[in-house]
PDB file of C-alpha atoms in Angstrom:
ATOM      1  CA  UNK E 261      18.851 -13.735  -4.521  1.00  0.00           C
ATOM      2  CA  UNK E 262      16.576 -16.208  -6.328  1.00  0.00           C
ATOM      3  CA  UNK E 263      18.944 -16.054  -9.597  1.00  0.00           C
ATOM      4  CA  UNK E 264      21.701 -17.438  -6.629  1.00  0.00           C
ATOM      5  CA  UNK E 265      19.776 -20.137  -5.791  1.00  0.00           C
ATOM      6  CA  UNK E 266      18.720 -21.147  -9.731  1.00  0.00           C
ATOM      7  CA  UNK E 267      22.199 -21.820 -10.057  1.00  0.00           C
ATOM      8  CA  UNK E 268      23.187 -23.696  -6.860  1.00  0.00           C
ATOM      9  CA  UNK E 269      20.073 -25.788  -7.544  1.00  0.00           C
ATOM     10  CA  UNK E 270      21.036 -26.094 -10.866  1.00  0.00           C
ATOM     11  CA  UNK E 271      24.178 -27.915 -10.002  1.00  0.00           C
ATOM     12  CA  UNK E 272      22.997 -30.347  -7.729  1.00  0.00           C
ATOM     13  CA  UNK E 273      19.596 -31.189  -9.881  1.00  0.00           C
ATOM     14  CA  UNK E 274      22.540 -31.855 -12.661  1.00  0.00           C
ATOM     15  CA  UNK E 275      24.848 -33.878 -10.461  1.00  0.00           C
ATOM     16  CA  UNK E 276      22.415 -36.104  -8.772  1.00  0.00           C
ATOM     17  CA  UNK E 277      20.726 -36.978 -12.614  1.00  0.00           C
ATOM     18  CA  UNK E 278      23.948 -37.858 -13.948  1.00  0.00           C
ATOM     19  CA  UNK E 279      24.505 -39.883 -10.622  1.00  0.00           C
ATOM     20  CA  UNK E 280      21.241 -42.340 -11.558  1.00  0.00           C
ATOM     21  CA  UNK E 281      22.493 -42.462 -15.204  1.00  0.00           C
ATOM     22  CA  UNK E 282      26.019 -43.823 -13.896  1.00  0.00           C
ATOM     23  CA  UNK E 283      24.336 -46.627 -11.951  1.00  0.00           C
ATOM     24  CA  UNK E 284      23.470 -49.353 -14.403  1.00  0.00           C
ATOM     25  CA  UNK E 285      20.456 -51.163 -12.779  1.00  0.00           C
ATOM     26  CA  UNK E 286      18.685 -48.311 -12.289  1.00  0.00           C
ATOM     27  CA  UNK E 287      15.057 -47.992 -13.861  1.00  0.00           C
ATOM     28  CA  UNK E 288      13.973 -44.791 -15.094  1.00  0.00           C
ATOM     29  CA  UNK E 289      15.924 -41.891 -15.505  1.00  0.00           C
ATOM     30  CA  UNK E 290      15.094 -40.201 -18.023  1.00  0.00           C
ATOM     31  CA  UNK E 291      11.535 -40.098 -15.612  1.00  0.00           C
ATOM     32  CA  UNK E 292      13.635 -38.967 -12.923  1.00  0.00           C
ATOM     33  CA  UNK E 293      15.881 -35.771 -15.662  1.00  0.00           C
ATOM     34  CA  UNK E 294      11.845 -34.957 -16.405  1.00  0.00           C
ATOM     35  CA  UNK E 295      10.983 -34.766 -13.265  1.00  0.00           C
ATOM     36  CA  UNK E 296      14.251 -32.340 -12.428  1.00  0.00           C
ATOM     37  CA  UNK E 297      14.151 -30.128 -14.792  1.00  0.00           C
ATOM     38  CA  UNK E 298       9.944 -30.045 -14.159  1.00  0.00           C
ATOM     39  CA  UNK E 299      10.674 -29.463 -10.395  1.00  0.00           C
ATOM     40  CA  UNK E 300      13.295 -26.540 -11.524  1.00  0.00           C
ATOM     41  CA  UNK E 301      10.649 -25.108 -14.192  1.00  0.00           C
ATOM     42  CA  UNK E 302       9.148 -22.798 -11.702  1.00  0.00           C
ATOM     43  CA  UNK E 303      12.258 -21.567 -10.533  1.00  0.00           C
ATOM     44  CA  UNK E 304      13.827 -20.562 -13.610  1.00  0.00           C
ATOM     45  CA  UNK E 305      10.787 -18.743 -14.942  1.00  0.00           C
ATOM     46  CA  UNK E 306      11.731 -16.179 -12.049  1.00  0.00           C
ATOM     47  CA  UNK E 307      14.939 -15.323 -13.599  1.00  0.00           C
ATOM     48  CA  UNK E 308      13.046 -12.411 -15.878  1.00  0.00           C
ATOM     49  CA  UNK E 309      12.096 -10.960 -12.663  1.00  0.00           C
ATOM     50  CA  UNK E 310      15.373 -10.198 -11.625  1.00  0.00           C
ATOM     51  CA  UNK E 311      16.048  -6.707 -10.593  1.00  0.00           C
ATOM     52  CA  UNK E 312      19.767  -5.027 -11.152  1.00  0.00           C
ATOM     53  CA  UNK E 313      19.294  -4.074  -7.191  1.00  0.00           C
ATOM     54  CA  UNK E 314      18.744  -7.807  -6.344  1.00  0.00           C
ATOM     55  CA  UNK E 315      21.726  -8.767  -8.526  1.00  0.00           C
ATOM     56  CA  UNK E 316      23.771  -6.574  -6.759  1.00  0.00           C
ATOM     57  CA  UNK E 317      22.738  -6.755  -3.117  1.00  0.00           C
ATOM     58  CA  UNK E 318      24.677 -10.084  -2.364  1.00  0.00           C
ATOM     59  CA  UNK E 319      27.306 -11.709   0.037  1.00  0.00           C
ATOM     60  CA  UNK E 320      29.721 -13.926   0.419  1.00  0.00           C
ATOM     61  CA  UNK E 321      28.112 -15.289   3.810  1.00  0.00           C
ATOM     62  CA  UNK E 322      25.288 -15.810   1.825  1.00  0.00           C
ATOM     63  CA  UNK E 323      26.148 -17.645  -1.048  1.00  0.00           C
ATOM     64  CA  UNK E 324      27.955 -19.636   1.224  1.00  0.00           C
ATOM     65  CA  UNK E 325      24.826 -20.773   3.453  1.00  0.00           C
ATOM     66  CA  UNK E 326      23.361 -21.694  -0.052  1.00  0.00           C
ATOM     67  CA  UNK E 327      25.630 -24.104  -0.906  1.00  0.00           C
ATOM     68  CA  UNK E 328      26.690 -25.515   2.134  1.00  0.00           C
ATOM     69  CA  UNK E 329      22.619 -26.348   2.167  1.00  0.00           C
ATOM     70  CA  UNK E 330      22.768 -27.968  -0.917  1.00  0.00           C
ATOM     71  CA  UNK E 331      25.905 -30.229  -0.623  1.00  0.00           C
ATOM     72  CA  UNK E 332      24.427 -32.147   2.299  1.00  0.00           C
ATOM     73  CA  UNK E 333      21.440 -32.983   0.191  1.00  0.00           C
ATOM     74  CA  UNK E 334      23.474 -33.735  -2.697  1.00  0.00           C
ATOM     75  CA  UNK E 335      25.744 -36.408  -0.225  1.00  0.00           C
ATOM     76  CA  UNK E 336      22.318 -37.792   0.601  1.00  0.00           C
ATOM     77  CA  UNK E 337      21.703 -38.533  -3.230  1.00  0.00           C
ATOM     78  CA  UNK E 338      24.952 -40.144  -3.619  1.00  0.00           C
ATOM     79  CA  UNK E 339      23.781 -42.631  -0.739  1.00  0.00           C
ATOM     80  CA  UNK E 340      20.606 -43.076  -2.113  1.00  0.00           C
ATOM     81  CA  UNK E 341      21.672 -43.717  -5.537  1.00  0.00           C
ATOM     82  CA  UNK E 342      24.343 -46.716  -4.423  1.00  0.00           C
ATOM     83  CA  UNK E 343      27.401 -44.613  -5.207  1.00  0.00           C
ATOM     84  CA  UNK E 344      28.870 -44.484  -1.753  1.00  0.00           C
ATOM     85  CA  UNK E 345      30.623 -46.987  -2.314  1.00  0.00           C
ATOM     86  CA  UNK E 346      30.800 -47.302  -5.790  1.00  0.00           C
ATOM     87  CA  UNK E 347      31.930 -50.453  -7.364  1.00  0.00           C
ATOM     88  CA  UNK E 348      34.379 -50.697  -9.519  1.00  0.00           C
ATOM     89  CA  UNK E 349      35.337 -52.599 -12.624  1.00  0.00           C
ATOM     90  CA  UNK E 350      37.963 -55.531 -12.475  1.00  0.00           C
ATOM     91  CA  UNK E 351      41.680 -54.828 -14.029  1.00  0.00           C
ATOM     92  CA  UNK E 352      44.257 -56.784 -15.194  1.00  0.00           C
ATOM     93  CA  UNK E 353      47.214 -54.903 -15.363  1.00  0.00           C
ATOM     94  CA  UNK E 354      50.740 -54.952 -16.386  1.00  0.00           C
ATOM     95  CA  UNK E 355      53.274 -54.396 -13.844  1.00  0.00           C
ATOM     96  CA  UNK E 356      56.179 -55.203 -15.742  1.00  0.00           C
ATOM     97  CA  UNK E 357      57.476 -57.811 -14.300  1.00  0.00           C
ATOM     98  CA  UNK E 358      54.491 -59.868 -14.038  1.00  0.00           C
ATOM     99  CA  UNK E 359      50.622 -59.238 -14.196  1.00  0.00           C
ATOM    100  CA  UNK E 360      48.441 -58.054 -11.537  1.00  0.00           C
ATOM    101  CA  UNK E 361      44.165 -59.210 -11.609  1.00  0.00           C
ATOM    102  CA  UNK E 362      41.944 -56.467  -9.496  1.00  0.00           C
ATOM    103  CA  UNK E 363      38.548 -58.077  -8.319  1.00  0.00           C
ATOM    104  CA  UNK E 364      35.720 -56.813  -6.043  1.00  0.00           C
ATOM    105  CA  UNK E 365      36.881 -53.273  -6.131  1.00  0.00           C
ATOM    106  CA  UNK E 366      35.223 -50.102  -4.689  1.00  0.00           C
ATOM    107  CA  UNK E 367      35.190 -46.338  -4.768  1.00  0.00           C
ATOM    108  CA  UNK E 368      33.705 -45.008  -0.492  1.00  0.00           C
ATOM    109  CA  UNK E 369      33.939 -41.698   0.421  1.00  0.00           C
ATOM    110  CA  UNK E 370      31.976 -39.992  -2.672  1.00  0.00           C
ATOM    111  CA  UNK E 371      29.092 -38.311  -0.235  1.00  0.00           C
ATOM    112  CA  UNK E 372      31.646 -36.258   1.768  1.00  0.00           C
ATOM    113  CA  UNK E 373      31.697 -33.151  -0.801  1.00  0.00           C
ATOM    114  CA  UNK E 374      32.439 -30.113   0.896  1.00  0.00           C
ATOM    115  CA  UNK E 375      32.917 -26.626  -0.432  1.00  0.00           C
ATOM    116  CA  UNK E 376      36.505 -24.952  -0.485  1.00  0.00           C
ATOM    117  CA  UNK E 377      36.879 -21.923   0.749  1.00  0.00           C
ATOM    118  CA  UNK E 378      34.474 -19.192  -0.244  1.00  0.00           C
ATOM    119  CA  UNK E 379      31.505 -18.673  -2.954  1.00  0.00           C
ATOM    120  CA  UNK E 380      32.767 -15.441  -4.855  1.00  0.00           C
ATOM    121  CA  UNK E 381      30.286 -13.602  -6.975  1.00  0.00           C
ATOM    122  CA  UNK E 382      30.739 -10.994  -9.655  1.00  0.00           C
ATOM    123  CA  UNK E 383      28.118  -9.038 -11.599  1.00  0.00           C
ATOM    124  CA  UNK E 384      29.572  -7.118 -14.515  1.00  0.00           C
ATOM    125  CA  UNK E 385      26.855  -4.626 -15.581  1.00  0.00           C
ATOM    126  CA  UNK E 386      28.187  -3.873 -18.705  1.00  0.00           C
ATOM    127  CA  UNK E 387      27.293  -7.574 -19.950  1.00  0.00           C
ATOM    128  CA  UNK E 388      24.673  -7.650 -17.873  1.00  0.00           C
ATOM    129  CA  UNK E 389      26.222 -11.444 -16.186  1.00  0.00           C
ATOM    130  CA  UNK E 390      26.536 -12.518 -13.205  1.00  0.00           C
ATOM    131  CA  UNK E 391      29.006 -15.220 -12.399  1.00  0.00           C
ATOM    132  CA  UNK E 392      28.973 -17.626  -9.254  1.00  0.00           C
ATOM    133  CA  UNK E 393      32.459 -19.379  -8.834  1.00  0.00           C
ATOM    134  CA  UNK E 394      33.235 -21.950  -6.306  1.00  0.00           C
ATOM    135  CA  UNK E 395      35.215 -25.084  -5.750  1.00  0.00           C
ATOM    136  CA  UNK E 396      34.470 -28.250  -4.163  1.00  0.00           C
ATOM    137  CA  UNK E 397      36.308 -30.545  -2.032  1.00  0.00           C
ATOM    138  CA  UNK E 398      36.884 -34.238  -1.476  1.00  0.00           C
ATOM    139  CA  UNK E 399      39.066 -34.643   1.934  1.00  0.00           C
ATOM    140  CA  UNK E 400      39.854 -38.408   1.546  1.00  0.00           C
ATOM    141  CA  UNK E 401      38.638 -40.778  -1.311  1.00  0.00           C
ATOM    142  CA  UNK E 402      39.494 -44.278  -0.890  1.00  0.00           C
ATOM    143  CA  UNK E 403      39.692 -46.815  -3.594  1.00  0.00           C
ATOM    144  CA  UNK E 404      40.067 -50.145  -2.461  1.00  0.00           C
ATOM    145  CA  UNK E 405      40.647 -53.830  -4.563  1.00  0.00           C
ATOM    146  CA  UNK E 406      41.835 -57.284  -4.133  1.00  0.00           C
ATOM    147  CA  UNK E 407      44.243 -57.799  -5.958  1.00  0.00           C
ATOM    148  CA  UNK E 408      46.116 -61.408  -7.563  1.00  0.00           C
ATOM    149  CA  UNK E 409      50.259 -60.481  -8.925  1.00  0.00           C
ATOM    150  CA  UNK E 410      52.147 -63.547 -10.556  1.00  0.00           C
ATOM    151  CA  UNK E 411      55.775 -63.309 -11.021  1.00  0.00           C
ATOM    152  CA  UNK E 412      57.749 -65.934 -12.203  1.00  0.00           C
ATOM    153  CA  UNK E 413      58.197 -68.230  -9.778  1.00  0.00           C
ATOM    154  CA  UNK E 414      55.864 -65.879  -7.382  1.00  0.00           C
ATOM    155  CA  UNK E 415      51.945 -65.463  -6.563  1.00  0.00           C
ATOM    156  CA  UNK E 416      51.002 -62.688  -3.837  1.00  0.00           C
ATOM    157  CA  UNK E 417      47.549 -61.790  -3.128  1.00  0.00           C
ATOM    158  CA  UNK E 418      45.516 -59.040  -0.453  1.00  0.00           C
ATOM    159  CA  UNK E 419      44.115 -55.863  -1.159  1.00  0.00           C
ATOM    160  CA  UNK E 420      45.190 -52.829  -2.047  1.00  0.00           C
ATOM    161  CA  UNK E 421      44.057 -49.076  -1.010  1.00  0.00           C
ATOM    162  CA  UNK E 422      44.567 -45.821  -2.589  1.00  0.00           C
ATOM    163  CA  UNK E 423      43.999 -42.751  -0.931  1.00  0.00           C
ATOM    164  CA  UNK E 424      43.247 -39.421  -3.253  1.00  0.00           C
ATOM    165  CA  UNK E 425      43.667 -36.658  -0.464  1.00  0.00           C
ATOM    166  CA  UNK E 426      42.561 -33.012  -1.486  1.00  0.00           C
ATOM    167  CA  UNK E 427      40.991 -33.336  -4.457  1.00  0.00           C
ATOM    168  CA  UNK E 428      38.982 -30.355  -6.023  1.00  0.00           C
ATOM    169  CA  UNK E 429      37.200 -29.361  -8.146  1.00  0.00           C
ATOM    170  CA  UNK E 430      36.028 -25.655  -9.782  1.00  0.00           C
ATOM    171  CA  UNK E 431      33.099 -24.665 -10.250  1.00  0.00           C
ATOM    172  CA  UNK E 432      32.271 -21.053 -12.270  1.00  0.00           C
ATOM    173  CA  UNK E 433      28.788 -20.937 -13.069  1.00  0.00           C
ATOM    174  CA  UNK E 434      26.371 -17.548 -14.373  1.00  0.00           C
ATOM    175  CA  UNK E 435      23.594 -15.968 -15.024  1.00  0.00           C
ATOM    176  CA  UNK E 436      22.976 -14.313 -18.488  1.00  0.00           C
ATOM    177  CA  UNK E 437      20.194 -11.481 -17.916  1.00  0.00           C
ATOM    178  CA  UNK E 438      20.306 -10.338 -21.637  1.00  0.00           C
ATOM    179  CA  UNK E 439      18.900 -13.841 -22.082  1.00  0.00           C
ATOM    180  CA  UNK E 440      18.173 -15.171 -19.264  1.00  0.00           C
ATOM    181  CA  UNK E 441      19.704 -18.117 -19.665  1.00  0.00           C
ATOM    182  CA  UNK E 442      22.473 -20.658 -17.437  1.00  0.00           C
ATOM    183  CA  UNK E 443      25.731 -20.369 -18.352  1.00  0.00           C
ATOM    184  CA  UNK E 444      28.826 -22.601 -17.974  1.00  0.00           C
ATOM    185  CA  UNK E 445      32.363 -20.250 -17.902  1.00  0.00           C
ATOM    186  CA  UNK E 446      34.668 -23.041 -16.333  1.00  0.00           C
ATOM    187  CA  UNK E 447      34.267 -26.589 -15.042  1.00  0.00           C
ATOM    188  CA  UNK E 448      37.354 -28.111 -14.241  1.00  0.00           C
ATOM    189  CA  UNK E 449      40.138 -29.711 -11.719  1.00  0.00           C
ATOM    190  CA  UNK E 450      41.100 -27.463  -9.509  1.00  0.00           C
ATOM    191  CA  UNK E 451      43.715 -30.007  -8.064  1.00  0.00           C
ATOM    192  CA  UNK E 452      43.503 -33.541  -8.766  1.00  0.00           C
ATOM    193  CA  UNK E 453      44.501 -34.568  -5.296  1.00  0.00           C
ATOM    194  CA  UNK E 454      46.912 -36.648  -4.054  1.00  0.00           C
ATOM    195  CA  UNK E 455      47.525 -40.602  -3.876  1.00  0.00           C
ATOM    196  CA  UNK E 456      49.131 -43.043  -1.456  1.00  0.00           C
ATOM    197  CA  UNK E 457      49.153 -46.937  -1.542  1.00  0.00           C
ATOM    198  CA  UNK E 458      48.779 -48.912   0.843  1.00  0.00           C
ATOM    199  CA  UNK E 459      49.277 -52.780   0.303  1.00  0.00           C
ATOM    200  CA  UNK E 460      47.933 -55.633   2.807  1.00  0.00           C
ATOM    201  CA  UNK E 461      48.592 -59.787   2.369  1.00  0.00           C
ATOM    202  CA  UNK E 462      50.836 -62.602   2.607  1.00  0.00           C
ATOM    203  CA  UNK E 463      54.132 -62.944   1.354  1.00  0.00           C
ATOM    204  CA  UNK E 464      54.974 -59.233   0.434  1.00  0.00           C
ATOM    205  CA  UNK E 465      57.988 -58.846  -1.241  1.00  0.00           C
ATOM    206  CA  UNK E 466      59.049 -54.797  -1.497  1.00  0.00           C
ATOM    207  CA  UNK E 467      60.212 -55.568  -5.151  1.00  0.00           C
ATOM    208  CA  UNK E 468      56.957 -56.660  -6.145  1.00  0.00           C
ATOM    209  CA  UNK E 469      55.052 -54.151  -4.365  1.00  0.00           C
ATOM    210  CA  UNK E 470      57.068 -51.628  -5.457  1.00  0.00           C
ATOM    211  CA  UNK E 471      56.380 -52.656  -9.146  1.00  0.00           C
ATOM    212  CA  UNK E 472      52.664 -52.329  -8.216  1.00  0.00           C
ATOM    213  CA  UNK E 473      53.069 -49.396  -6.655  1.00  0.00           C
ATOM    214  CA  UNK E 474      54.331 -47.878  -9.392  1.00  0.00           C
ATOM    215  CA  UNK E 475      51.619 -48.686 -12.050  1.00  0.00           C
ATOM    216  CA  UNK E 476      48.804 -48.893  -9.470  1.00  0.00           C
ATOM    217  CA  UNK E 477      49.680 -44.764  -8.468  1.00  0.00           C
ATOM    218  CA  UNK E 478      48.566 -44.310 -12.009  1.00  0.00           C
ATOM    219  CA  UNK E 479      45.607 -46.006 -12.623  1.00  0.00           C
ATOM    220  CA  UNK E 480      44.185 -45.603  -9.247  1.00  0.00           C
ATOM    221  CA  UNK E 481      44.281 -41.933  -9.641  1.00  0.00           C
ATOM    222  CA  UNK E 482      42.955 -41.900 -13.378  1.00  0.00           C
ATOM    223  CA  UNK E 483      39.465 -43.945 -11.890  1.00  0.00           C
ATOM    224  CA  UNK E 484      38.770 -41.802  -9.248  1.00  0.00           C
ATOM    225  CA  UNK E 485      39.200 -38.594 -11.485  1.00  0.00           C
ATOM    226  CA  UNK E 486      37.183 -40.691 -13.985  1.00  0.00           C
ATOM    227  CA  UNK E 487      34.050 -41.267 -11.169  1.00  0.00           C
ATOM    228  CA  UNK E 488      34.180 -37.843 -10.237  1.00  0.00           C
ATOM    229  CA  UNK E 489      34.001 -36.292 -13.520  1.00  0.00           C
ATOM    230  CA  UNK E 490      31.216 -38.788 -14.449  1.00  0.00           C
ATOM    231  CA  UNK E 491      29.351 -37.387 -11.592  1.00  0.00           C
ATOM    232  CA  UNK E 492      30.465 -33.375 -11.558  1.00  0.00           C
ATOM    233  CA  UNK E 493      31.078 -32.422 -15.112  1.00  0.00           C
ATOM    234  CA  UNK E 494      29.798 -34.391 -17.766  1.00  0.00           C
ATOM    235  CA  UNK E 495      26.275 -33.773 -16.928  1.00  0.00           C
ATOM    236  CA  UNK E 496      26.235 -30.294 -16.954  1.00  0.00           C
ATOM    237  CA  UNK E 497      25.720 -29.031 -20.398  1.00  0.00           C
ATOM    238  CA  UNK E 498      22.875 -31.397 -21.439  1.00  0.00           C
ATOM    239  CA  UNK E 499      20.811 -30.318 -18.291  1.00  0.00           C
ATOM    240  CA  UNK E 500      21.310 -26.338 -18.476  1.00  0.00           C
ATOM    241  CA  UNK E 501      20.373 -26.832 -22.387  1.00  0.00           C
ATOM    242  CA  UNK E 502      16.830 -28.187 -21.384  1.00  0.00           C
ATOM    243  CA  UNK E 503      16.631 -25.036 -18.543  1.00  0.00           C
ATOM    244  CA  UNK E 504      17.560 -22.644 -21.116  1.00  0.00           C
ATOM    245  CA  UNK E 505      14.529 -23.812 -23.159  1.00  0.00           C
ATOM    246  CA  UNK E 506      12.198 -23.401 -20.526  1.00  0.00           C
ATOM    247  CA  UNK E 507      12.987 -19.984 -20.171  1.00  0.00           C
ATOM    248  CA  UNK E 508      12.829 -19.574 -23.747  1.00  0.00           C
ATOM    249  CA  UNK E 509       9.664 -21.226 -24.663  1.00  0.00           C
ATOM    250  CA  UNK E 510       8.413 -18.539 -21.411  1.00  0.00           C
ATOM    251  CA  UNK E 511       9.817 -15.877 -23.561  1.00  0.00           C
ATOM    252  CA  UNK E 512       8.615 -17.036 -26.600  1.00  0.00           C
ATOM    253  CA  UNK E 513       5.847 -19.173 -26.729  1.00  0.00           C
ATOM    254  CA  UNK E 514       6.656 -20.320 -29.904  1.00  0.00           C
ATOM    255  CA  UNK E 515       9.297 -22.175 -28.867  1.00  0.00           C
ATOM    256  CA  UNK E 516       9.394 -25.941 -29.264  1.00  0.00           C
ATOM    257  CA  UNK E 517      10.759 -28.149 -26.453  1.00  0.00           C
ATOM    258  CA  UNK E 518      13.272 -30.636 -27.474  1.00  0.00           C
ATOM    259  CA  UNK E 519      13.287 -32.846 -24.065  1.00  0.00           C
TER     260      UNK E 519
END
């Protein structure tokens, strides 16, 4: 069961560094990536220790409890690190028949990740892998702006909100026991969610909102997918490379460290 948890701690050890690397004001990261992957050191190192009865002598149930305790924690980071809300850059965007300017925009709902459905596991003896797969689950994002159009002869202003419902994303993570090292076997969108606009302000005029409407959809949804693969994906491979060397420098004392 420890090789379960290496994994789910894994994940939100990555997340939560990439999280402090998104925020540009912070001070000290790469402290903070050290002082991960040192606090996951001791952890890893148990992976050798793994027995093929341990491997095998799992749930569902129980890979469930694991990472429903770890997403709650991870939420918490999100606070803590000043992503929830996030703020967002300011547009100017074409809308065809006239140009829309986005100001004092923000990304709320980030710390609500949830897992979908179950944790499946899979141990293929023959390899000698175990794989953990799961997805997680945004129920409502909201991405919200205030927003300037000119038209000729027309100026509308208010804010506008986007709603991403359902989004998700999968999550297939393993175990190598021939090396003993993290593996990634799929990290992608499960489903990208849905999006709905909803415009506020004075002097709406369904032509012109319906011009926004149509490029805003768009863009909206291509920032929020951008935030959440900033803070799910990208960070994944450069902190499971510095793991992997732990266990290898255990294995082979040799080993130099690169981080």
């Amino acid at each position: 069961m420890k090789s379960l948890y290496v994994v789910s701690l894994f994940l939100c050890a990555a997340l939560a560094y990439k999280l402090v690397q998104i925020e540009p004001d912070f001070v000290g990261s790469t402290q903070l990536k050290l002082a991960i992957i040192d606090e996951l050191k001791d952890v890893v190192l148990k992976l050798p220790e793994m027995s093929l009865d341990t491997l095998q002598d799992t749930d569902t149930a129980t890979l469930n409890e694991l990472i429903d305790e770890i997403l709650p924690r991870f939420n918490a980071i999100i606070v803590e690190a000043g992503m929830d809300p996030a703020i967002m850059p300011d547009e100017t965007i074409d809308v065809k028949i006239g140009s829309s300017h986005l100001t004092e925009g923000s990304l709320s709902n980030l710390a609500t990740i949830q897992r979908y459905e179950d944790v499946t596991v899979s141990y293929d003896q023959d390899a000698n892998k175990m794989d953990i797969e799961f997805i997680l689950n945004w129920e409502d994002l909201l991405l919200t702006y205030k927003y300037h159009t000119k038209v000729p002869l027309i100026s509308i202003s208010g804010h506008v909100i986007g709603e991403v419902k359902h989004l998700k994303v999968h999550i297939k993570l393993g175990v190598d026991f021939n090396t003993y090292h993290l593996v990634v076997d799929a990290l992608d969108f499960k489903h990208t969610g849905s999006i709905k606009l909803k415009f506020t302000g004075n002097g709406l005029v369904d032509w012109i909102t319906n011009a926004m409407s149509a490029v805003f959809s768009t863009i909206f949804h291509n920032l929020i997918l951008k935030i959440i693969k900033n803070v799910t994906m990208d960070p994944v491979e450069e902190i499971i490379a510095a793991l992997n060397e732990i266990i290898d420098k255990a294995l082979n004392p040799t080993t130099t460290l690169s981080w």
